[in-house]
Amino acid sequence: MSANAEVVPRSSLIPPNLKPLLILIGIAAAVAAGVGVVLWSKEPTYGLLYGNLGQQDAAQIAQALDAAGIPYKLEGDSGAITVPSDRVHDARLKLAGQGLPEGDGGFAVMSKDPGFGVSQFMEGARYQHALETELARTITNIQQIEGARVHLALPRQSAFVRDRRPPSASVFLKLKPGRRLESEHVTAISNLVASSIPELEAGQVTIIDQQGRLLSSPEGGDEFAAREKQLEIARGMEERYTHRIEQLLAPLVGVGRVRAQVVADVEMSTTEEAREQYRPESQVVRSEQLAEETSRGVSGTQGVPGALTNQPPTPGVALPPNVSPANGAVAADTAQLAANTPGNNSKQSTKNYEIDRTVAYTKQPAGRLKRISVAVLVDNDRTADAEGKSTDIALTPERIEAMTKLVKDAVGFDAARGDSVSVVNVGFKAEVLPEDIKPDEIPLWERPLIRDIAKLLAALAVLMTLVLSVLRPLVRGLLAAPRPVFTQGVSANIVTPALSPAQASAAATVDYDTQIAQARSLVSQDPARVAQVVKGWVGNDE
């Protein structure tokens, strides 16, 4: 027996009349998938127009966009409306011209006609809502804040003073990612809201953020809030000193080549002291009073008053005009009489002294600096030689001493208070130098142009994969030529018909060595035909 080549069709299970239909179906599926990918790649990228809209505002905006011919998508769950990214600003301008959305209109809603029969309560509610919206808009303009909501509690004023209740307010802030509010920002927001509402004090304004942290410190707060405020005072003082030192030394050593750390010991308790001091050794005459009294008795015999006592005195004698009492005999008699008359003299003196006294009242508020410690690290000087090679040079002791003096003057060094300042010179490593601060930019993958290019490349990749992995093997498999196989026959020149199932199972039992022997016999008998068969296999990637 000799081995003969037999033609066995590859797609013997597929009827011949279904081959064109399968080819058409495969081509149609590939074309449909390609068209879908191309349409998906050409679809514009949508950007957020407005979010968290009510049903009424969303319906009005959708009608306005339809009238303007701007495509949009409405997300019912989040209440957001998206439009093509290149038309976001155009759509917002058109909607703003029509006063949309109304829910964010603030005092603009007050200009509309409320209709007939609106109660006073509704008017007050509309005014309060408009005031809250305007305050939220103003607060949102702060750089670190992304969104804000304001809630006002305005009680009705009573005619009785004892029944009046002060107003209060609460502010919810949504901060931008990576941002934080300083204490001065919180104070500014509190004063802003308090100044906008009559009789509202800044201590009655409560401010929180999206993390639920209490940012404001109302009066009468708990101990934890007071402690946080005290730590914030110390931290702010340290940051100001650190910034002052780095700004002072940067022109001398270069930007980014100086590091400073400040530790401030701050007295957080409030101290009150009243003192009264006396100095006995210091006496001052405050007032002095002197009194002197002189009295003289009457001349002549004195006795028990009687009838003669009630007599009128003896009449006087008139002197001539040219005789004066000072140089006459009468004057001599008068002086003699006065000298012989008995008298009584008394003197009294009173002096009031004041002792030196000092009354002092001292109140030390919280936040008094008790002690400060400063540590400064300075980089070496860097010089370049003629070849451009950089060399580090340590600072001289004179320069370090000068920098130390500058730092002491900058922080208000006081040796009696126990302050300490240390300036150390050491070479910095390259990786610790600060990188250049770049402004906030839109990431590359969020730009509309990059998105469109990425979608186009993805569509081309899907099309190529579809053609190479699905369409090409399908067409080649359906249009492939019959595959010749070797089988056992009588003559090498006769093509035998296909084996029956019984013969095929019998032929399958032939061992491997017999099949090799038959193949070698066929090659020796008809090498040209075997070469043609092998060439066909190679051409069909078998």
XYZ file of C-alpha atoms in Angstrom:
542
model
C 0.000 0.000 0.000
C 1.106 3.538 -0.634
C 0.131 6.911 0.803
C -2.041 9.114 -1.356
C -3.061 12.823 -1.011
C -6.706 13.313 -0.238
C -8.593 16.617 -0.352
C -10.608 17.219 2.852
C -12.637 20.530 2.992
C -11.863 22.632 6.125
C -15.392 23.930 6.538
C -17.108 20.702 5.871
C -19.671 21.466 8.593
C -20.802 24.735 6.941
C -23.121 24.338 3.971
C -21.772 26.030 0.835
C -24.884 28.179 0.407
C -24.404 29.789 3.871
C -20.843 30.980 3.286
C -21.780 34.245 1.474
C -24.418 34.987 4.120
C -21.913 34.557 6.957
C -19.425 36.765 5.158
C -22.039 39.498 4.752
C -23.093 39.235 8.405
C -19.484 39.517 9.604
C -18.806 42.497 7.365
C -22.016 44.220 8.495
C -21.189 43.656 12.190
C -17.678 45.022 11.712
C -18.967 48.065 9.838
C -21.630 48.737 12.517
C -19.071 48.483 15.299
C -16.703 50.777 13.423
C -19.421 53.364 12.797
C -20.423 53.274 16.471
C -16.841 53.794 17.589
C -16.371 56.692 15.138
C -19.577 58.373 16.329
C -18.512 57.915 19.948
C -15.121 59.465 19.213
C -16.719 62.481 17.521
C -19.150 63.099 20.378
C -18.219 66.391 22.121
C -16.927 66.464 25.678
C -19.513 67.841 28.090
C -18.764 70.210 30.972
C -20.836 71.185 34.015
C -23.102 74.176 33.452
C -24.998 74.273 36.776
C -25.366 71.786 39.593
C -27.846 71.107 42.403
C -30.730 72.685 40.518
C -34.350 72.404 41.491
C -36.922 70.975 39.143
C -38.344 74.375 38.238
C -34.942 75.906 37.529
C -33.849 72.839 35.534
C -36.995 73.003 33.382
C -36.536 76.719 32.649
C -32.858 76.256 31.786
C -33.660 73.312 29.496
C -36.220 75.410 27.607
C -33.735 78.266 27.256
C -31.044 75.923 25.922
C -33.461 74.389 23.428
C -34.385 77.841 22.177
C -30.681 78.767 21.841
C -29.844 75.530 20.001
C -27.300 74.371 22.593
C -27.187 70.603 23.248
C -27.336 69.558 26.874
C -27.644 66.584 29.198
C -29.724 66.551 32.358
C -28.743 64.310 35.269
C -31.811 63.700 37.352
C -30.047 62.302 40.416
C -27.717 65.222 41.049
C -29.787 67.940 39.373
C -26.833 68.950 37.166
C -26.946 70.159 33.558
C -23.946 69.626 31.266
C -23.259 71.202 27.870
C -20.336 70.880 25.428
C -17.154 72.173 27.037
C -16.535 74.775 24.345
C -19.985 76.296 24.874
C -20.157 76.493 28.664
C -19.379 80.226 28.866
C -21.733 81.019 25.969
C -24.573 79.142 27.643
C -24.005 80.877 30.985
C -24.066 84.310 29.344
C -27.331 83.538 27.542
C -28.944 82.224 30.727
C -27.715 85.188 32.768
C -29.328 87.524 30.235
C -32.650 85.820 30.934
C -32.189 85.873 34.725
C -31.661 82.132 35.077
C -31.377 80.265 37.326
C -33.812 82.061 39.573
C -32.834 80.061 42.657
C -29.474 81.875 42.696
C -30.822 85.316 42.034
C -30.437 86.931 45.461
C -32.096 90.349 45.605
C -32.925 90.036 41.901
C -35.987 87.958 42.806
C -37.337 90.905 44.801
C -37.737 92.928 41.612
C -40.256 90.475 40.172
C -43.955 90.890 40.695
C -44.961 88.507 43.491
C -48.586 88.569 42.443
C -51.731 89.724 44.166
C -52.520 88.703 47.715
C -49.031 87.871 48.995
C -48.950 87.931 52.805
C -46.510 89.892 54.910
C -44.984 86.640 56.154
C -44.114 85.580 52.607
C -42.589 88.973 51.906
C -40.396 88.665 54.989
C -39.396 85.120 54.058
C -38.443 86.221 50.535
C -36.380 89.089 51.875
C -34.577 86.827 54.375
C -33.841 84.246 51.670
C -32.513 86.940 49.344
C -30.308 88.310 52.138
C -28.906 84.849 52.879
C -28.160 84.277 49.199
C -26.346 87.586 48.821
C -24.231 86.932 51.920
C -23.333 83.463 50.621
C -22.293 84.968 47.276
C -20.071 87.505 48.983
C -18.401 84.895 51.185
C -17.781 82.619 48.180
C -15.617 85.311 46.591
C -12.894 84.581 49.167
C -10.071 82.700 47.494
C -10.022 79.635 49.776
C -13.806 79.068 49.726
C -15.571 77.061 47.036
C -19.131 77.370 48.302
C -21.070 78.819 51.228
C -24.534 78.808 52.757
C -25.863 81.267 55.316
C -28.781 80.703 57.699
C -30.216 83.630 59.641
C -32.322 83.372 62.781
C -34.198 86.679 63.045
C -36.747 86.559 65.895
C -39.738 88.855 65.879
C -39.104 91.866 68.073
C -41.422 92.389 71.013
C -42.674 95.700 72.336
C -41.318 94.752 75.767
C -37.599 95.157 76.213
C -37.259 92.162 78.525
C -38.815 89.860 75.884
C -36.495 90.842 73.040
C -34.118 88.174 71.756
C -30.950 88.933 69.823
C -30.567 87.545 66.279
C -28.024 84.872 65.395
C -26.543 83.366 62.248
C -24.783 80.200 61.108
C -22.452 79.882 58.112
C -21.516 76.660 56.317
C -18.312 76.786 54.257
C -17.059 74.361 51.614
C -13.322 74.877 51.298
C -11.317 74.166 48.170
C -9.187 71.002 48.236
C -5.935 71.563 50.096
C -6.950 74.988 51.431
C -7.489 76.129 55.031
C -8.830 79.264 56.656
C -6.751 81.346 58.996
C -8.151 82.896 62.150
C -8.259 86.354 60.548
C -10.406 84.981 57.711
C -12.888 83.499 60.180
C -13.013 86.765 62.105
C -13.574 88.686 58.881
C -16.502 86.446 57.888
C -18.069 86.810 61.348
C -17.802 90.595 61.231
C -19.132 90.653 57.654
C -22.293 88.750 58.596
C -22.732 90.695 61.844
C -22.445 94.041 60.045
C -25.139 93.029 57.546
C -27.812 92.255 60.157
C -29.117 94.877 62.595
C -28.345 94.197 66.276
C -26.338 91.072 65.410
C -23.045 90.662 67.264
C -20.028 88.848 65.855
C -20.043 86.431 68.796
C -23.486 85.161 67.722
C -22.177 83.939 64.320
C -21.248 80.239 64.143
C -19.015 79.054 61.287
C -18.289 75.420 60.339
C -16.711 73.714 57.321
C -17.587 70.614 55.302
C -15.622 68.423 57.739
C -17.866 69.496 60.612
C -15.114 71.468 62.361
C -16.086 74.540 64.350
C -14.071 77.448 62.966
C -15.513 80.278 65.041
C -15.191 80.688 68.795
C -18.406 82.213 70.189
C -18.365 83.915 73.535
C -18.881 81.550 76.432
C -17.445 78.608 74.502
C -16.219 75.433 76.120
C -12.738 74.866 77.485
C -11.596 72.942 74.422
C -12.479 75.812 72.098
C -10.630 78.260 74.352
C -7.591 75.985 74.341
C -7.642 75.768 70.551
C -7.773 79.531 70.333
C -4.776 79.882 72.642
C -2.756 77.401 70.604
C -3.704 79.269 67.455
C -2.334 82.473 68.968
C 1.003 80.816 69.769
C 1.182 79.159 66.340
C 0.470 82.419 64.575
C 3.172 84.196 66.565
C 5.721 81.510 65.672
C 4.819 81.647 61.976
C 5.182 85.422 61.887
C 8.625 85.282 63.512
C 9.730 82.490 61.166
C 8.592 84.370 58.086
C 10.286 87.538 59.319
C 13.640 85.773 59.839
C 13.597 84.008 56.451
C 12.666 87.203 54.640
C 15.491 89.047 56.415
C 18.243 86.516 55.640
C 17.127 85.511 52.127
C 18.862 88.470 50.396
C 22.137 87.524 52.128
C 22.293 83.776 51.406
C 19.704 83.327 48.642
C 16.064 82.270 48.435
C 15.442 78.781 49.786
C 18.850 78.519 51.469
C 17.796 79.423 54.984
C 15.512 77.570 57.386
C 14.174 78.984 60.657
C 12.164 77.475 63.478
C 10.729 79.500 66.342
C 9.284 78.210 69.621
C 7.334 80.812 71.575
C 6.407 80.303 75.225
C 3.213 82.325 75.542
C 1.417 83.108 78.771
C -2.177 82.030 78.198
C -3.651 83.027 81.557
C -5.054 86.455 82.353
C -3.500 88.136 85.425
C -4.997 90.995 87.459
C -3.146 92.724 90.305
C -4.159 95.611 92.622
C -1.423 97.108 94.843
C -1.315 99.968 97.429
C 2.108 101.015 98.781
C 3.069 103.520 101.530
C 6.445 105.222 102.105
C 6.674 106.504 105.728
C 10.075 108.103 105.195
C 8.620 110.474 102.637
C 6.471 113.088 104.444
C 5.102 116.205 102.841
C 3.330 119.122 104.635
C -0.114 119.142 103.182
C -1.604 122.125 105.143
C -0.621 124.468 108.052
C -2.906 126.669 110.209
C -1.586 129.400 112.660
C -3.846 131.315 115.101
C -2.710 134.131 117.549
C -4.978 135.954 120.059
C -4.131 138.968 122.336
C -6.508 140.577 124.922
C -5.968 143.411 127.492
C -7.984 144.374 130.608
C -9.812 147.773 131.354
C -7.868 150.436 133.465
C -9.123 151.517 136.953
C -10.623 149.679 139.855
C -12.546 146.577 139.033
C -15.110 145.170 141.333
C -18.606 143.898 141.595
C -20.836 145.630 139.145
C -23.139 148.075 140.797
C -24.904 151.407 140.219
C -21.758 153.133 139.045
C -21.212 150.465 136.522
C -24.293 151.490 134.696
C -23.084 155.080 134.500
C -22.035 156.394 131.129
C -18.289 156.778 130.570
C -16.510 160.050 131.293
C -16.594 162.256 128.268
C -13.317 162.713 126.415
C -11.300 165.906 126.108
C -10.816 167.365 122.665
C -7.245 168.253 121.762
C -6.188 171.288 119.921
C -5.665 170.948 116.175
C -1.931 171.527 116.418
C -1.386 168.833 119.059
C -1.167 165.148 117.934
C -1.500 162.142 120.197
C 1.848 160.804 118.972
C 4.022 163.672 120.263
C 1.914 165.277 122.911
C 1.507 164.793 126.583
C -1.676 162.919 125.902
C 0.205 160.323 123.836
C 2.657 159.831 126.631
C -0.141 159.329 129.083
C -1.842 156.840 126.764
C 1.320 154.785 126.302
C 1.920 154.796 130.018
C -1.620 153.621 130.584
C -1.294 150.807 128.037
C 1.925 149.610 129.593
C 0.435 149.504 133.027
C -2.751 147.676 131.853
C -2.602 143.787 132.279
C -3.134 141.625 129.052
C -3.524 137.967 127.796
C -1.736 136.471 124.662
C -2.410 132.965 123.037
C -0.949 131.294 119.899
C -2.126 128.070 118.149
C -0.462 126.288 115.175
C -1.788 123.159 113.268
C 0.197 121.236 110.575
C -1.174 118.348 108.437
C 1.353 115.886 106.896
C 0.711 113.502 103.922
C 2.546 110.178 103.666
C 3.593 109.116 100.122
C 1.184 106.383 98.856
C 1.098 104.509 95.522
C -2.050 102.734 94.226
C -1.501 100.497 91.149
C -3.880 98.219 89.214
C -2.288 95.928 86.632
C -4.032 93.537 84.213
C -1.970 91.256 81.999
C -4.015 89.897 79.055
C -3.521 86.437 77.561
C -0.934 86.067 74.828
C 2.004 87.686 76.608
C 5.345 86.373 75.378
C 7.329 84.817 78.222
C 10.265 83.360 76.334
C 11.308 82.752 72.727
C 13.783 80.286 71.226
C 15.057 80.659 67.664
C 17.011 78.108 65.604
C 18.321 79.161 62.176
C 20.008 76.882 59.636
C 21.987 78.606 56.849
C 23.405 76.996 53.710
C 27.008 77.391 52.557
C 28.034 79.927 49.952
C 28.360 78.544 46.447
C 30.906 79.806 43.956
C 31.699 78.666 40.406
C 35.205 78.393 39.012
C 36.342 79.075 35.458
C 35.123 75.659 34.320
C 31.678 76.250 35.770
C 32.028 73.746 38.596
C 30.156 74.723 41.762
C 32.009 74.739 45.077
C 30.603 75.124 48.590
C 32.331 77.513 50.981
C 31.481 77.649 54.685
C 30.479 80.972 56.175
C 33.004 82.860 58.234
C 32.440 83.368 61.981
C 32.062 87.099 61.358
C 29.132 86.536 58.972
C 27.491 84.092 61.352
C 27.852 86.613 64.186
C 26.318 89.349 62.017
C 23.389 87.084 61.103
C 22.891 86.237 64.772
C 22.690 89.918 65.633
C 20.172 90.500 62.843
C 18.001 87.630 64.073
C 18.115 88.951 67.661
C 17.005 92.380 66.527
C 14.252 90.886 64.364
C 12.661 88.890 67.208
C 13.254 91.430 69.989
C 15.823 89.416 71.902
C 15.748 89.935 75.674
C 18.431 88.161 77.732
C 16.648 88.901 81.016
C 13.606 87.053 79.711
C 15.678 83.955 78.928
C 15.547 84.161 75.113
C 17.960 82.094 73.015
C 19.060 82.442 69.376
C 21.177 79.857 67.556
C 22.493 80.256 63.986
C 24.193 77.205 62.442
C 25.944 77.001 59.078
C 25.830 73.666 57.248
C 25.673 72.655 53.583
C 22.212 71.767 52.271
C 21.620 68.719 50.136
C 20.256 69.248 46.652
C 17.014 67.394 47.280
C 15.962 69.590 50.203
C 15.943 72.769 48.149
C 12.390 73.929 47.392
C 11.050 73.367 43.938
C 9.725 76.150 41.815
C 6.130 76.873 42.692
C 3.975 76.524 39.630
C 0.602 78.193 39.292
C -2.524 76.106 39.337
C -3.005 74.618 35.897
C -5.609 72.333 34.387
C -4.246 68.773 34.258
C -3.312 67.571 30.801
C -5.870 64.761 30.804
C -8.718 67.179 31.626
C -8.212 69.459 28.634
C -10.917 69.102 25.939
C -8.434 68.826 23.061
C -6.499 66.019 24.732
C -9.746 64.208 25.459
C -10.830 64.405 21.826
C -7.464 63.118 20.593
C -7.551 60.267 23.116
C -11.054 59.275 22.014
C -10.008 59.294 18.344
C -6.965 57.122 19.045
C -9.098 54.726 21.079
C -11.586 54.467 18.209
C -8.801 53.692 15.711
C -7.369 51.067 18.047
C -10.778 49.398 18.408
C -11.293 49.393 14.622
C -7.883 47.869 13.937
C -8.451 45.223 16.593
C -11.856 44.420 15.122
C -10.500 44.073 11.592
C -7.433 42.028 12.523
C -8.964 39.756 15.137
C -12.500 39.217 13.820
C -13.067 40.186 10.214
C -9.805 38.973 8.648
C -9.823 35.458 10.208
C -13.504 35.071 9.313
C -13.019 35.911 5.655
C -9.872 33.812 5.351
C -11.531 30.838 7.008
C -14.545 30.971 4.694
C -12.545 31.554 1.506
C -9.658 29.152 2.289
C -8.818 26.407 -0.292
C -9.390 22.726 0.586
C -6.621 21.192 2.633
C -4.943 18.084 1.215
C -4.241 15.264 3.625
C -2.488 11.991 3.307
C -4.334 8.724 3.583
C -3.674 5.122 2.812
C -4.448 4.043 -0.780
C -3.574 1.455 -3.445
C -1.740 3.635 -5.921
C 0.055 6.990 -5.673
C -1.575 8.300 -8.854
C -5.154 7.639 -7.812
C -7.082 9.981 -5.606
C -9.170 7.915 -3.282
C -12.507 9.112 -1.957
C -12.980 10.179 1.594
C -12.743 7.506 4.228
C -15.793 6.241 5.962
C -16.120 6.671 9.688
C -15.098 3.069 10.278
C -12.073 3.419 8.026
C -11.130 6.699 9.676
C -11.216 5.115 13.119
C -9.111 2.226 11.831
C -6.620 4.563 10.244
C -6.376 6.477 13.503
C -5.051 3.364 15.187
C -1.993 3.304 12.968
C 1.005 4.061 15.052
C 3.264 7.042 14.603
C 6.159 5.096 13.045
C 3.945 3.687 10.310
C 2.711 7.180 9.423
C 6.295 8.410 9.196
C 7.224 5.525 6.957
C 4.298 6.225 4.665
C 5.188 9.915 4.451
C 8.788 9.064 3.524
C 7.581 6.634 0.852
C 5.315 9.299 -0.653
C 8.149 11.831 -0.718
C 10.417 9.400 -2.507
C 7.763 8.501 -5.066
C 6.397 11.983 -5.933
C 8.533 14.796 -4.439
C 7.063 17.465 -6.720
C 3.530 16.896 -5.513
C 4.628 16.833 -1.872
C 6.478 20.117 -2.380
C 3.298 21.671 -3.826
C 1.259 20.511 -0.850
C 3.773 21.910 1.630
C 3.868 25.185 -0.301
C 0.109 25.406 -0.014
C 0.295 24.839 3.715
C 2.866 27.584 4.129
C 0.829 30.012 2.039
C -2.248 29.358 4.190
C -0.303 29.757 7.495
C -1.075 26.168 8.457
